[in-house]
Amino acid sequence: AQSVTQPDIHITVSEGASLELRCNYSYGATPYLFWYVQSPGQGLQLLLKYFSGDTLVQGIKGFEAEFKRSQSSFNLRKPSVHWSDAAEYFCAVEGAGSYQLTFGKGTKLSVIP
Amino acid sequence: DADVTQTPRNRITKTGKRIMLECSQTKGHDRMYWYRQDPGLGLRLIYYSFDVKDINKGEISDGYSVSRQAQAKFSLSLESAIPNQTALYFCATGGLAANTGELFFGEGSRLTVL
């Protein structure tokens, strides 16, 4: 069975600071990996995804993530955080071709002006 | 108009009542999902469907049922609601093309069971 761990429940950063949100997954083969963002009162929106190829993937809103097979990780990064990035972020894994996403428990990001 | 529409957006009901949450989509997607979100637990899959004749249980299907009335409509029912079904429910859709993976979410239906 696939699983996702997001070790940080809540992170606070200052506006303009860099950000890294951690995600570790468990899956027997190479999974499909995703990061979603949920703004308050909204549904989830896809930030970026990894299927294969280049292990550094670029997403929307200036986010990027790096797949590290040896560490079973898919950490999300942003060089300079904006106040509008305050939201909850979910990492998700899909067994290739299964069409079933398993989500982590989420990391809530707060941004200090 | 939203691509994935959920109704109602908010509902308060009493223990033992039957509740239906409805989802409709205009994206033409074959896959539809119902997830439940609880604080600190993330999203958990209740049911999913790949077409009108295909219904599959997810991680937490007990106490829930679904109906895929058409390609564009997927409803979730709680036959006899209980307080621990108080949660935020999301419908999501996705295509079947290879390597898409992206799900499109509705804005959620907040259910409170007293």
mmCIF file of C-alpha atoms in Angstrom:
data_model
loop_
_atom_site.group_PDB
_atom_site.id
_atom_site.type_symbol
_atom_site.label_atom_id
_atom_site.label_comp_id
_atom_site.label_asym_id
_atom_site.label_seq_id
_atom_site.Cartn_x
_atom_site.Cartn_y
_atom_site.Cartn_z
ATOM 1 C CA ALA A 1 0.000 0.000 0.000
ATOM 2 C CA GLN A 2 1.145 3.511 -0.695
ATOM 3 C CA SER A 3 1.469 6.138 2.002
ATOM 4 C CA VAL A 4 2.637 9.712 2.440
ATOM 5 C CA THR A 5 4.204 11.427 5.431
ATOM 6 C CA GLN A 6 4.373 15.167 5.873
ATOM 7 C CA PRO A 7 6.416 15.602 9.047
ATOM 8 C CA ASP A 8 5.564 19.253 9.634
ATOM 9 C CA ILE A 9 2.018 20.066 10.712
ATOM 10 C CA HIS A 10 2.496 23.842 10.788
ATOM 11 C CA ILE A 11 5.289 26.072 9.482
ATOM 12 C CA THR A 12 5.614 29.820 9.906
ATOM 13 C CA VAL A 13 7.922 31.865 7.699
ATOM 14 C CA SER A 14 8.502 35.549 7.120
ATOM 15 C CA GLU A 15 7.477 37.078 3.829
ATOM 16 C CA GLY A 16 10.424 36.987 1.443
ATOM 17 C CA ALA A 17 12.073 34.044 3.165
ATOM 18 C CA SER A 18 12.664 30.730 1.449
ATOM 19 C CA LEU A 19 10.429 27.762 2.050
ATOM 20 C CA GLU A 20 10.819 23.994 2.035
ATOM 21 C CA LEU A 21 7.955 21.635 2.846
ATOM 22 C CA ARG A 22 8.895 18.029 3.392
ATOM 23 C CA CYS A 23 7.198 14.963 1.959
ATOM 24 C CA ASN A 24 8.208 11.314 2.231
ATOM 25 C CA TYR A 25 6.368 8.535 0.486
ATOM 26 C CA SER A 26 6.186 4.788 0.668
ATOM 27 C CA TYR A 27 5.543 2.805 -2.501
ATOM 28 C CA GLY A 28 7.125 -0.289 -4.000
ATOM 29 C CA ALA A 29 7.895 1.166 -7.408
ATOM 30 C CA THR A 30 8.322 4.641 -8.813
ATOM 31 C CA PRO A 31 5.151 6.491 -7.955
ATOM 32 C CA TYR A 32 3.459 9.475 -9.433
ATOM 33 C CA LEU A 33 3.884 12.387 -7.004
ATOM 34 C CA PHE A 34 1.894 15.570 -6.553
ATOM 35 C CA TRP A 35 1.681 18.710 -4.476
ATOM 36 C CA TYR A 36 -1.697 20.378 -3.995
ATOM 37 C CA VAL A 37 -2.537 23.650 -2.240
ATOM 38 C CA GLN A 38 -5.729 24.476 -0.384
ATOM 39 C CA SER A 39 -6.515 28.105 0.323
ATOM 40 C CA PRO A 40 -9.010 28.813 3.117
ATOM 41 C CA GLY A 41 -12.540 27.893 2.122
ATOM 42 C CA GLN A 42 -11.432 26.461 -1.195
ATOM 43 C CA GLY A 43 -10.920 23.108 -2.807
ATOM 44 C CA LEU A 44 -7.484 21.778 -3.661
ATOM 45 C CA GLN A 45 -5.465 23.017 -6.625
ATOM 46 C CA LEU A 46 -2.559 21.211 -8.252
ATOM 47 C CA LEU A 47 0.805 22.951 -7.835
ATOM 48 C CA LEU A 48 3.001 20.438 -9.644
ATOM 49 C CA LYS A 49 3.433 16.764 -10.455
ATOM 50 C CA TYR A 50 6.171 14.240 -11.164
ATOM 51 C CA PHE A 51 5.783 11.184 -13.345
ATOM 52 C CA SER A 52 9.242 10.499 -14.723
ATOM 53 C CA GLY A 53 12.265 12.185 -16.244
ATOM 54 C CA ASP A 54 13.846 15.288 -14.788
ATOM 55 C CA THR A 55 13.706 14.988 -11.015
ATOM 56 C CA LEU A 56 13.315 18.733 -10.512
ATOM 57 C CA VAL A 57 9.851 19.843 -11.534
ATOM 58 C CA GLN A 58 8.498 23.338 -11.820
ATOM 59 C CA GLY A 59 4.967 24.268 -10.902
ATOM 60 C CA ILE A 60 2.670 27.207 -10.707
ATOM 61 C CA LYS A 61 3.119 30.228 -8.450
ATOM 62 C CA GLY A 62 6.913 29.877 -8.441
ATOM 63 C CA PHE A 63 7.004 26.515 -6.667
ATOM 64 C CA GLU A 64 9.330 23.647 -7.485
ATOM 65 C CA ALA A 65 9.855 20.159 -6.099
ATOM 66 C CA GLU A 66 12.643 17.635 -6.301
ATOM 67 C CA PHE A 67 12.144 13.865 -6.441
ATOM 68 C CA LYS A 68 14.872 11.964 -4.603
ATOM 69 C CA ARG A 69 14.432 8.242 -5.048
ATOM 70 C CA SER A 70 17.167 7.344 -2.560
ATOM 71 C CA GLN A 71 15.397 9.292 0.165
ATOM 72 C CA SER A 72 11.824 8.530 -0.951
ATOM 73 C CA SER A 73 11.205 12.242 -0.799
ATOM 74 C CA PHE A 74 9.466 14.887 -2.851
ATOM 75 C CA ASN A 75 10.062 18.196 -1.061
ATOM 76 C CA LEU A 76 8.389 21.396 -2.161
ATOM 77 C CA ARG A 77 10.405 24.626 -2.330
ATOM 78 C CA LYS A 78 9.951 28.284 -3.051
ATOM 79 C CA PRO A 79 12.811 30.809 -2.968
ATOM 80 C CA SER A 80 10.767 33.762 -1.706
ATOM 81 C CA VAL A 81 7.407 33.384 0.000
ATOM 82 C CA HIS A 82 4.583 35.855 -0.519
ATOM 83 C CA TRP A 83 1.802 36.553 1.963
ATOM 84 C CA SER A 84 -0.660 35.013 -0.511
ATOM 85 C CA ASP A 85 1.115 31.654 -0.168
ATOM 86 C CA ALA A 86 -0.432 31.167 3.268
ATOM 87 C CA ALA A 87 -2.485 28.003 2.849
ATOM 88 C CA GLU A 88 -2.422 24.288 3.548
ATOM 89 C CA TYR A 89 -0.221 22.129 1.352
ATOM 90 C CA PHE A 90 -0.790 18.459 0.621
ATOM 91 C CA CYS A 91 1.621 15.964 -0.853
ATOM 92 C CA ALA A 92 0.034 13.013 -2.645
ATOM 93 C CA VAL A 93 1.187 9.757 -4.199
ATOM 94 C CA GLU A 94 -0.414 7.604 -6.875
ATOM 95 C CA GLY A 95 0.683 4.145 -7.792
ATOM 96 C CA ALA A 96 1.384 4.337 -11.520
ATOM 97 C CA GLY A 97 -1.853 3.672 -13.384
ATOM 98 C CA SER A 98 -3.943 3.110 -10.251
ATOM 99 C CA TYR A 99 -5.767 6.454 -10.483
ATOM 100 C CA GLN A 100 -6.001 6.499 -6.688
ATOM 101 C CA LEU A 101 -4.314 9.356 -4.895
ATOM 102 C CA THR A 102 -3.234 8.947 -1.295
ATOM 103 C CA PHE A 103 -2.772 12.262 0.479
ATOM 104 C CA GLY A 104 -0.545 13.255 3.336
ATOM 105 C CA LYS A 105 -2.068 14.956 6.361
ATOM 106 C CA GLY A 106 -1.024 18.368 5.174
ATOM 107 C CA THR A 107 1.263 21.190 6.255
ATOM 108 C CA LYS A 108 -0.279 24.511 7.157
ATOM 109 C CA LEU A 109 1.849 27.473 6.103
ATOM 110 C CA SER A 110 1.561 30.810 7.879
ATOM 111 C CA VAL A 111 3.367 33.866 6.510
ATOM 112 C CA ILE A 112 4.462 36.737 8.743
ATOM 113 C CA PRO A 113 4.440 40.140 7.037
ATOM 114 C CA ASP B 1 -19.333 28.719 -13.462
ATOM 115 C CA ALA B 2 -17.246 26.193 -11.572
ATOM 116 C CA ASP B 3 -16.130 23.065 -13.423
ATOM 117 C CA VAL B 4 -16.936 20.876 -10.409
ATOM 118 C CA THR B 5 -20.010 21.912 -8.460
ATOM 119 C CA GLN B 6 -21.026 20.525 -5.105
ATOM 120 C CA THR B 7 -24.388 20.965 -3.416
ATOM 121 C CA PRO B 8 -25.163 21.779 -0.709
ATOM 122 C CA ARG B 9 -22.119 23.781 0.389
ATOM 123 C CA ASN B 10 -23.170 23.627 4.009
ATOM 124 C CA ARG B 11 -25.593 21.335 5.807
ATOM 125 C CA ILE B 12 -26.506 20.798 9.420
ATOM 126 C CA THR B 13 -28.496 17.689 10.204
ATOM 127 C CA LYS B 14 -29.374 15.398 13.077
ATOM 128 C CA THR B 15 -28.227 11.927 13.947
ATOM 129 C CA GLY B 16 -30.132 9.273 12.027
ATOM 130 C CA LYS B 17 -31.157 11.473 9.120
ATOM 131 C CA ARG B 18 -30.434 10.548 5.510
ATOM 132 C CA ILE B 19 -28.223 13.004 3.686
ATOM 133 C CA MET B 20 -27.218 13.267 0.043
ATOM 134 C CA LEU B 21 -24.348 15.336 -1.262
ATOM 135 C CA GLU B 22 -24.347 15.953 -4.970
ATOM 136 C CA CYS B 23 -21.551 16.602 -7.419
ATOM 137 C CA SER B 24 -21.738 17.610 -11.043
ATOM 138 C CA GLN B 25 -18.935 18.371 -13.473
ATOM 139 C CA THR B 26 -18.597 20.040 -16.841
ATOM 140 C CA LYS B 27 -15.055 18.844 -17.576
ATOM 141 C CA GLY B 28 -16.126 15.708 -19.424
ATOM 142 C CA HIS B 29 -14.018 13.553 -17.117
ATOM 143 C CA ASP B 30 -14.592 9.869 -16.617
ATOM 144 C CA ARG B 31 -13.127 9.576 -13.122
ATOM 145 C CA MET B 32 -15.019 10.964 -10.134
ATOM 146 C CA TYR B 33 -14.123 10.736 -6.467
ATOM 147 C CA TRP B 34 -15.493 11.533 -3.039
ATOM 148 C CA TYR B 35 -13.015 12.470 -0.331
ATOM 149 C CA ARG B 36 -13.511 13.383 3.281
ATOM 150 C CA GLN B 37 -11.283 15.967 5.015
ATOM 151 C CA ASP B 38 -10.847 16.111 8.777
ATOM 152 C CA PRO B 39 -8.455 18.488 10.559
ATOM 153 C CA GLY B 40 -5.068 16.866 10.976
ATOM 154 C CA LEU B 41 -6.028 13.811 8.931
ATOM 155 C CA GLY B 42 -5.754 15.129 5.402
ATOM 156 C CA LEU B 43 -8.059 13.764 2.712
ATOM 157 C CA ARG B 44 -9.293 10.201 2.791
ATOM 158 C CA LEU B 45 -10.932 8.455 -0.144
ATOM 159 C CA ILE B 46 -14.516 7.294 0.357
ATOM 160 C CA TYR B 47 -15.576 6.063 -3.096
ATOM 161 C CA TYR B 48 -14.505 6.474 -6.682
ATOM 162 C CA SER B 49 -15.925 5.729 -10.107
ATOM 163 C CA PHE B 50 -14.409 5.400 -13.569
ATOM 164 C CA ASP B 51 -17.741 5.337 -15.394
ATOM 165 C CA VAL B 52 -21.452 4.921 -14.698
ATOM 166 C CA LYS B 53 -21.106 1.143 -14.341
ATOM 167 C CA ASP B 54 -17.965 1.225 -12.245
ATOM 168 C CA ILE B 55 -18.086 2.005 -8.518
ATOM 169 C CA ASN B 56 -15.241 1.265 -6.154
ATOM 170 C CA LYS B 57 -14.815 1.503 -2.411
ATOM 171 C CA GLY B 58 -12.072 3.629 -1.030
ATOM 172 C CA GLU B 59 -10.295 3.665 2.289
ATOM 173 C CA ILE B 60 -13.305 4.652 4.429
ATOM 174 C CA SER B 61 -16.520 3.575 2.678
ATOM 175 C CA ASP B 62 -18.384 2.215 5.711
ATOM 176 C CA GLY B 63 -21.511 4.252 6.424
ATOM 177 C CA TYR B 64 -21.551 5.777 2.923
ATOM 178 C CA SER B 65 -22.997 4.886 -0.450
ATOM 179 C CA VAL B 66 -22.709 6.484 -3.871
ATOM 180 C CA SER B 67 -24.553 6.681 -7.146
ATOM 181 C CA ARG B 68 -23.140 7.591 -10.555
ATOM 182 C CA GLN B 69 -26.278 8.811 -12.278
ATOM 183 C CA ALA B 70 -24.483 9.959 -15.411
ATOM 184 C CA GLN B 71 -20.939 10.647 -16.519
ATOM 185 C CA ALA B 72 -21.245 14.137 -15.095
ATOM 186 C CA LYS B 73 -22.995 13.347 -11.797
ATOM 187 C CA PHE B 74 -21.778 11.488 -8.737
ATOM 188 C CA SER B 75 -23.677 11.652 -5.451
ATOM 189 C CA LEU B 76 -22.685 10.579 -1.962
ATOM 190 C CA SER B 77 -25.275 9.394 0.546
ATOM 191 C CA LEU B 78 -25.197 8.937 4.274
ATOM 192 C CA GLU B 79 -28.115 6.605 4.980
ATOM 193 C CA SER B 80 -28.177 7.303 8.695
ATOM 194 C CA ALA B 81 -25.862 10.126 9.646
ATOM 195 C CA ILE B 82 -23.820 9.990 12.840
ATOM 196 C CA PRO B 83 -21.806 12.737 14.562
ATOM 197 C CA ASN B 84 -18.399 11.336 13.554
ATOM 198 C CA GLN B 85 -19.386 11.896 9.929
ATOM 199 C CA THR B 86 -19.126 15.609 10.590
ATOM 200 C CA ALA B 87 -16.476 16.695 8.104
ATOM 201 C CA LEU B 88 -15.702 18.597 4.923
ATOM 202 C CA TYR B 89 -16.484 16.504 1.853
ATOM 203 C CA PHE B 90 -14.862 17.028 -1.516
ATOM 204 C CA CYS B 91 -15.798 15.777 -4.928
ATOM 205 C CA ALA B 92 -13.008 15.535 -7.490
ATOM 206 C CA THR B 93 -12.737 14.579 -11.141
ATOM 207 C CA GLY B 94 -9.964 13.429 -13.435
ATOM 208 C CA GLY B 95 -9.391 12.276 -16.982
ATOM 209 C CA LEU B 96 -8.276 8.804 -18.034
ATOM 210 C CA ALA B 97 -5.465 9.859 -20.337
ATOM 211 C CA ALA B 98 -2.076 8.507 -19.385
ATOM 212 C CA ASN B 99 0.172 10.598 -17.204
ATOM 213 C CA THR B 100 -2.340 13.261 -16.356
ATOM 214 C CA GLY B 101 -2.904 12.471 -12.720
ATOM 215 C CA GLU B 102 -4.384 15.846 -11.923
ATOM 216 C CA LEU B 103 -7.623 15.922 -9.983
ATOM 217 C CA PHE B 104 -9.983 18.875 -10.126
ATOM 218 C CA PHE B 105 -11.771 19.589 -6.879
ATOM 219 C CA GLY B 106 -15.073 21.164 -5.999
ATOM 220 C CA GLU B 107 -15.209 23.753 -3.248
ATOM 221 C CA GLY B 108 -16.413 21.275 -0.678
ATOM 222 C CA SER B 109 -19.566 20.476 1.264
ATOM 223 C CA ARG B 110 -19.369 21.069 4.986
ATOM 224 C CA LEU B 111 -21.576 18.622 6.867
ATOM 225 C CA THR B 112 -22.380 18.881 10.549
ATOM 226 C CA VAL B 113 -24.216 16.023 12.246
ATOM 227 C CA LEU B 114 -25.667 16.900 15.633
#
